[in-house]
Structure formats: C-alpha cells, structure tokens
Coordinates of C-alpha atoms and ligand atoms in Angstrom, one line a residue:
M1 CA 70.2 134.0 147.2
I2 CA 72.8 133.6 144.4
T3 CA 72.7 135.5 141.1
I4 CA 75.3 134.6 138.5
T5 CA 75.4 136.8 135.5
G6 CA 77.4 136.5 132.3
L7 CA 80.1 134.4 134.1
N8 CA 83.2 133.7 132.0
K9 CA 86.2 131.8 133.2
Y10 CA 89.4 131.0 131.4
F11 CA 92.4 128.8 132.4
G12 CA 94.9 130.5 130.1
D13 CA 93.4 130.3 126.6
H14 CA 91.0 127.6 127.6
H15 CA 87.5 129.1 127.9
V16 CA 85.9 126.9 130.6
L17 CA 82.8 128.9 131.6
K18 CA 81.0 130.6 128.8
D19 CA 78.4 133.3 129.7
V20 CA 76.8 131.3 132.5
N21 CA 73.6 132.8 133.9
L22 CA 72.0 131.2 136.9
E23 CA 69.8 132.2 139.8
I24 CA 69.5 130.1 142.9
H25 CA 66.7 131.0 145.3
K26 CA 66.6 130.7 149.0
G27 CA 65.6 127.2 150.0
E28 CA 66.1 125.8 146.5
V29 CA 67.9 122.6 145.7
V30 CA 69.7 122.9 142.4
V31 CA 71.5 119.9 141.0
V32 CA 74.2 120.5 138.3
I33 CA 74.8 117.6 135.9
G34 CA 76.9 117.2 132.8
P35 CA 79.8 115.4 131.2
S36 CA 83.2 115.4 132.8
G37 CA 85.1 118.5 131.9
S38 CA 82.0 120.6 131.2
G39 CA 82.8 123.1 134.0
K40 CA 80.7 122.0 136.9
S41 CA 83.4 122.1 139.6
T42 CA 84.8 125.3 138.2
L43 CA 81.3 126.9 138.5
L44 CA 81.1 125.8 142.2
R45 CA 84.6 127.0 142.8
C46 CA 83.8 130.4 141.3
I47 CA 80.9 130.8 143.7
N48 CA 83.1 130.8 146.7
Y49 CA 85.9 132.4 144.8
L50 CA 88.3 129.5 145.0
E51 CA 88.7 130.4 141.3
V52 CA 89.2 133.9 139.9
F53 CA 86.9 134.6 137.0
Q54 CA 87.5 137.1 134.2
K55 CA 84.0 138.4 133.3
G56 CA 80.6 138.6 134.8
S57 CA 79.4 138.7 138.4
I58 CA 78.3 136.6 141.2
V59 CA 76.2 138.2 143.9
I60 CA 75.4 136.3 147.1
D61 CA 72.6 137.8 149.1
G62 CA 73.5 141.2 147.9
E63 CA 77.3 140.8 148.3
Q64 CA 79.5 140.8 145.2
V65 CA 82.0 137.9 145.0
G66 CA 85.6 138.7 144.0
G67 CA 88.2 141.4 143.8
N68 CA 89.9 142.9 140.7
A69 CA 88.4 141.0 137.8
L70 CA 91.6 140.7 135.8
T71 CA 94.2 139.9 138.5
G72 CA 92.0 138.6 141.3
K73 CA 94.0 141.0 143.5
M74 CA 92.1 142.3 146.5
T75 CA 92.6 145.0 149.1
R76 CA 92.7 143.9 152.7
L77 CA 89.2 145.2 153.2
E78 CA 87.9 143.2 150.2
E79 CA 89.7 140.1 151.5
R80 CA 88.1 140.5 154.9
R81 CA 84.7 140.9 153.2
L82 CA 85.3 137.8 151.1
N83 CA 86.3 135.7 154.1
K84 CA 83.1 136.7 155.8
L85 CA 81.2 135.8 152.7
R86 CA 82.9 132.4 152.4
Q87 CA 81.9 131.6 155.9
R88 CA 78.3 131.7 154.7
L89 CA 79.0 129.0 152.1
G90 CA 79.6 125.4 153.2
M91 CA 81.5 123.3 150.7
V92 CA 81.8 119.5 150.6
F93 CA 84.2 117.9 148.1
Q94 CA 84.7 114.5 146.7
S95 CA 87.7 114.0 149.0
F96 CA 86.7 114.5 152.6
N97 CA 89.7 116.6 153.7
L98 CA 89.2 115.9 157.4
F99 CA 92.1 116.9 159.6
P100 CA 93.8 113.5 160.3
H101 CA 95.3 114.4 163.7
K102 CA 92.1 115.7 165.2
S103 CA 89.3 113.6 166.6
V104 CA 85.9 113.7 164.8
I105 CA 84.4 116.1 167.2
E106 CA 87.4 118.4 167.1
N107 CA 87.2 118.5 163.3
I108 CA 83.7 119.9 163.7
M109 CA 84.5 122.3 166.6
M110 CA 87.5 124.0 165.0
A111 CA 86.1 126.4 162.6
P112 CA 83.3 127.7 164.9
M113 CA 85.8 128.3 167.6
D114 CA 88.4 130.0 165.3
L115 CA 86.1 132.0 163.1
K116 CA 82.8 132.4 165.0
K117 CA 84.5 132.7 168.4
L118 CA 82.4 130.1 170.0
S119 CA 83.5 128.9 173.4
K120 CA 84.7 125.4 173.7
D121 CA 81.5 124.4 175.4
Q122 CA 79.3 126.0 172.8
A123 CA 81.3 124.5 170.0
H124 CA 81.1 121.1 171.6
A125 CA 77.3 121.2 172.1
K126 CA 76.9 122.3 168.5
A127 CA 79.1 119.5 167.3
E128 CA 77.2 116.9 169.3
A129 CA 73.9 118.1 167.8
L130 CA 75.4 117.9 164.3
L131 CA 76.8 114.4 164.9
K132 CA 73.3 113.4 165.9
Q133 CA 71.9 115.0 162.7
V134 CA 74.3 112.9 160.6
G135 CA 73.7 109.8 162.7
L136 CA 77.3 109.5 164.1
E137 CA 77.0 110.6 167.7
E138 CA 78.9 107.5 168.8
K139 CA 81.9 108.5 166.7
A140 CA 82.7 111.8 168.5
D141 CA 86.0 110.8 170.0
V142 CA 87.4 108.5 167.3
M143 CA 90.1 109.6 164.8
P144 CA 89.0 110.1 161.1
S145 CA 91.2 107.2 160.0
S146 CA 89.0 104.7 161.8
L147 CA 85.9 105.8 159.8
S148 CA 84.5 104.4 156.6
G149 CA 84.4 106.7 153.5
G150 CA 80.7 107.2 154.0
Q151 CA 81.1 108.1 157.6
K152 CA 84.0 110.5 156.7
Q153 CA 81.8 112.3 154.2
R154 CA 78.9 112.6 156.8
I155 CA 81.4 114.2 159.2
A156 CA 82.6 116.5 156.4
I157 CA 79.0 117.6 156.0
A158 CA 78.6 118.1 159.7
R159 CA 81.8 120.1 159.8
A160 CA 80.5 122.4 157.0
L161 CA 77.2 122.8 158.7
A162 CA 78.9 123.9 162.0
M163 CA 79.5 127.3 160.4
E164 CA 75.8 127.7 159.9
P165 CA 76.1 128.4 156.2
D166 CA 73.3 130.0 154.2
V167 CA 74.1 127.8 151.2
M168 CA 75.7 124.3 150.9
L169 CA 77.8 123.5 147.8
F170 CA 78.5 119.8 147.1
D171 CA 80.9 118.7 144.4
E172 CA 80.4 115.0 143.7
P173 CA 80.2 114.1 147.3
T174 CA 79.6 110.4 146.6
S175 CA 82.0 109.8 143.7
A176 CA 84.9 108.6 145.8
L177 CA 82.7 106.2 147.9
D178 CA 82.3 102.5 147.6
P179 CA 78.8 101.8 146.2
E180 CA 77.4 100.5 149.5
M181 CA 78.2 103.8 151.2
V182 CA 76.6 106.1 148.7
S183 CA 73.0 105.9 150.1
E184 CA 73.9 106.9 153.7
V185 CA 75.5 110.1 152.4
L186 CA 72.6 110.8 150.1
K187 CA 70.2 110.3 152.9
V188 CA 72.0 112.9 155.0
M189 CA 71.8 115.3 152.1
A190 CA 68.1 114.6 151.5
D191 CA 67.4 115.2 155.2
L192 CA 69.2 118.5 154.9
A193 CA 67.2 119.5 151.9
A194 CA 64.1 118.8 153.9
T195 CA 65.1 121.4 156.5
G196 CA 65.0 124.1 153.8
M197 CA 68.7 124.5 153.3
T198 CA 69.7 126.1 150.0
M199 CA 71.9 123.6 148.2
V200 CA 73.8 123.4 144.9
I201 CA 74.8 119.8 144.2
V202 CA 77.1 118.4 141.4
T203 CA 76.4 114.7 141.1
H204 CA 76.1 111.8 138.7
E205 CA 73.5 110.1 140.9
M206 CA 70.6 110.6 138.6
G207 CA 68.0 108.8 140.7
F208 CA 68.9 111.1 143.6
A209 CA 68.9 114.2 141.4
R210 CA 65.5 113.3 140.1
Q211 CA 64.2 112.8 143.6
I212 CA 65.7 115.8 145.4
A213 CA 66.2 118.6 142.8
D214 CA 63.9 121.6 142.6
R215 CA 65.8 122.4 139.5
I216 CA 68.3 120.6 137.3
V217 CA 71.0 122.4 135.4
F218 CA 72.8 120.7 132.5
M219 CA 76.2 121.9 131.7
E220 CA 78.0 121.1 128.5
D221 CA 81.3 122.4 127.2
G222 CA 81.3 125.4 129.6
C223 CA 77.7 126.4 128.8
L224 CA 74.6 126.1 130.8
A225 CA 73.0 124.1 128.1
S226 CA 69.5 123.6 129.6
Q227 CA 67.7 123.7 132.9
G228 CA 64.3 122.8 134.2
T229 CA 62.4 121.1 137.0
S230 CA 63.3 117.5 137.6
E231 CA 60.1 116.4 135.8
E232 CA 61.0 118.6 132.8
I233 CA 64.5 117.3 132.5
F234 CA 63.6 113.6 132.9
A235 CA 60.8 113.9 130.4
Q236 CA 63.3 114.9 127.7
G237 CA 63.7 112.3 125.0
P238 CA 67.0 110.8 124.0
E239 CA 67.1 113.0 120.9
T240 CA 67.9 116.0 123.1
R241 CA 71.4 116.3 124.6
V242 CA 70.2 116.4 128.1
G243 CA 67.8 113.6 127.5
A244 CA 70.6 111.5 126.1
F245 CA 72.8 112.3 129.0
V246 CA 70.3 111.5 131.8
N247 CA 69.1 108.4 130.0
K248 CA 72.5 107.1 129.4
I249 CA 73.6 107.1 133.0
Y250 CA 70.3 106.9 134.8
Ligands
ADP1 P1 83.8 119.1 135.6 O1 83.8 119.4 137.1 O2 82.5 119.4 134.9 O3 84.3 117.8 135.3 P2 85.9 121.1 135.6 O4 85.2 122.4 136.1 O5 86.7 120.4 136.6 O6 84.8 120.2 135.0 O7 86.8 121.5 134.4 C1 86.4 122.2 133.3 C2 87.5 122.4 132.3 O8 88.5 123.2 132.9 C3 88.2 121.1 131.9 O9 88.6 121.1 130.6 C4 89.4 121.1 132.8 O10 90.5 120.4 132.2 C5 89.8 122.5 133.0 N1 90.4 122.9 134.2 C6 89.9 122.6 135.5 N2 90.7 123.1 136.4 C7 91.8 123.6 135.8 C8 93.0 124.2 136.2 N3 93.3 124.4 137.5 N4 93.9 124.5 135.3 C9 93.7 124.4 134.0 N5 92.5 123.8 133.5 C10 91.6 123.4 134.4
MG2 MG1 84.2 118.2 138.7

C-alpha cells in the first residue's frame, strides 16, 4: 500500500530522516515508536507531503508522492494529483483541529460535500453512521467546545473517516488527553483496526502498541533502527536500544 524507499529529509542542515525504508501493506497496523525528536512526525508528514523531502521516494498504491524533489514545486497537474492522493490518507493529530464554529456533524459533513461532492443528505447520513461508529451519535448537533478532549478526538477520527481513506495516519492521538480519556480513543482505534483499515500510528502507549500492532517500527535519530512483530519487539532485552526503550516506558 505504501512503499518508502531511501527517504531523506533535511530541515536546513539538520538531517532528520536518514535513508528510511518502510513498506506498509494493505490492512496492516504499523505502530511507530521512538524517542522525542527521532523523526516520527516528520515521517508521517512526508507520507502525505505536508513536508517536502530531498531524496528517496514514497509510493502509495502505485502513485508517487511529491513534486520537484529539491524545491517541492509542482505543476498544476501534479498539485491536482497530490490533492487526490491526499484525500486517500486520513490524518489525526495530537491537537484535534475541529472547526470551532461548526457543529459536530457539520465538521464531519464538510469535506465529503466539498471534495467528494456528496449531497447534503448523503453527507448527513454518512456522518450519522460515523458518529455511531465512534459512539457519539447523541453529540451530532452540539458545538465542539462542549466536548471533552476524548470526545473531540473521536470526532476528529470520524471526520477523517468520512473521506473513506485507504490509510489512516495517527500522530500521537492520545498525547494531549487527560489520562481518563485515553482508553475511549484507543478503543475507537482498535475497533477501526478490526475492520481491516490500514493504519500507521505514532504513539507512546506501549500496552496499546503491543496489543494492536502487526508490526512495530522503532525510530532513533532519524533512522529506522529496528522493526518487528509486536512479539519480537517486546521480547527484546533491555540491553538492546529498542528493548530499553519499550521497557522504560511500558
Ligand atoms: P518526533 O515526532 O519523533 O518527536 P519530529 O519528526 O517532530 O520528531 O522531529 C524530528 C527532528 O526534526 C527534531 O530534531 C525536530 O526538532 C526537527 N524538526 C521538526 N520539525 C521541524 C521544522 N518545521 N523545522 C525545523 N526542524 C524541525
Ligand atoms: Mg512527533
């Protein structure tokens, strides 16, 4: 589904992704772990081209991500192609980024109406189904400000799903939440994984990672330092870098 080959990313002189190679298969749940500053967010942001990268390639279902490698400049045709490609990737961030002046259901309906040209009725029906999926059908008409953090994040997930993405990318979706709200969001994500959604998840929730991941990828200092199945990674002793990392925060 996603093939990342020889990916290198610099911020000025700062080399933040160093020859990253990664394959993500359809239906796979890949959890990315690693210390703060190791390049996890940058990797996700390169996948949907929120960041320009200097070397290497990212191919999503046969489509190349990106424009001119050095400048990031794109022709109008490339831009249109990239926008289409982006619609196939759902992204959920640490901060929920809901539109504050729109009701919950309007937040979910907007992109499908604007970008997929769904009618209002179609978008409404879809949004209702998604609200049910994340367990918040009774919140359709409230404003985001009246929701808890956990509820906001569940709405953000529903909003991303409304575009029917092929892949969902999550960047520390529970890091900004009060501890008592973490599990409700993780449950929505686990339910989603059970539907066969392809997911790439950056998280520090090691118990969740262990439970949900088909594969765990450990990043350190811009490198993909090791990867393996959840069993393989958690079997690593504390003498290995990844073992030390997962044991310290698990
Ligand atoms: P992580 O998500 O693993 O904590 P990031 O991908 O956010 O790491 O950051 C990787 C490195 O890139 C860090 O050293 C960070 O300071 C740097 N970095 C991230 N974003 C920018 C930016 N917009 N400009 C300059 N440096 C950045
Ligand atoms: Mg990050």
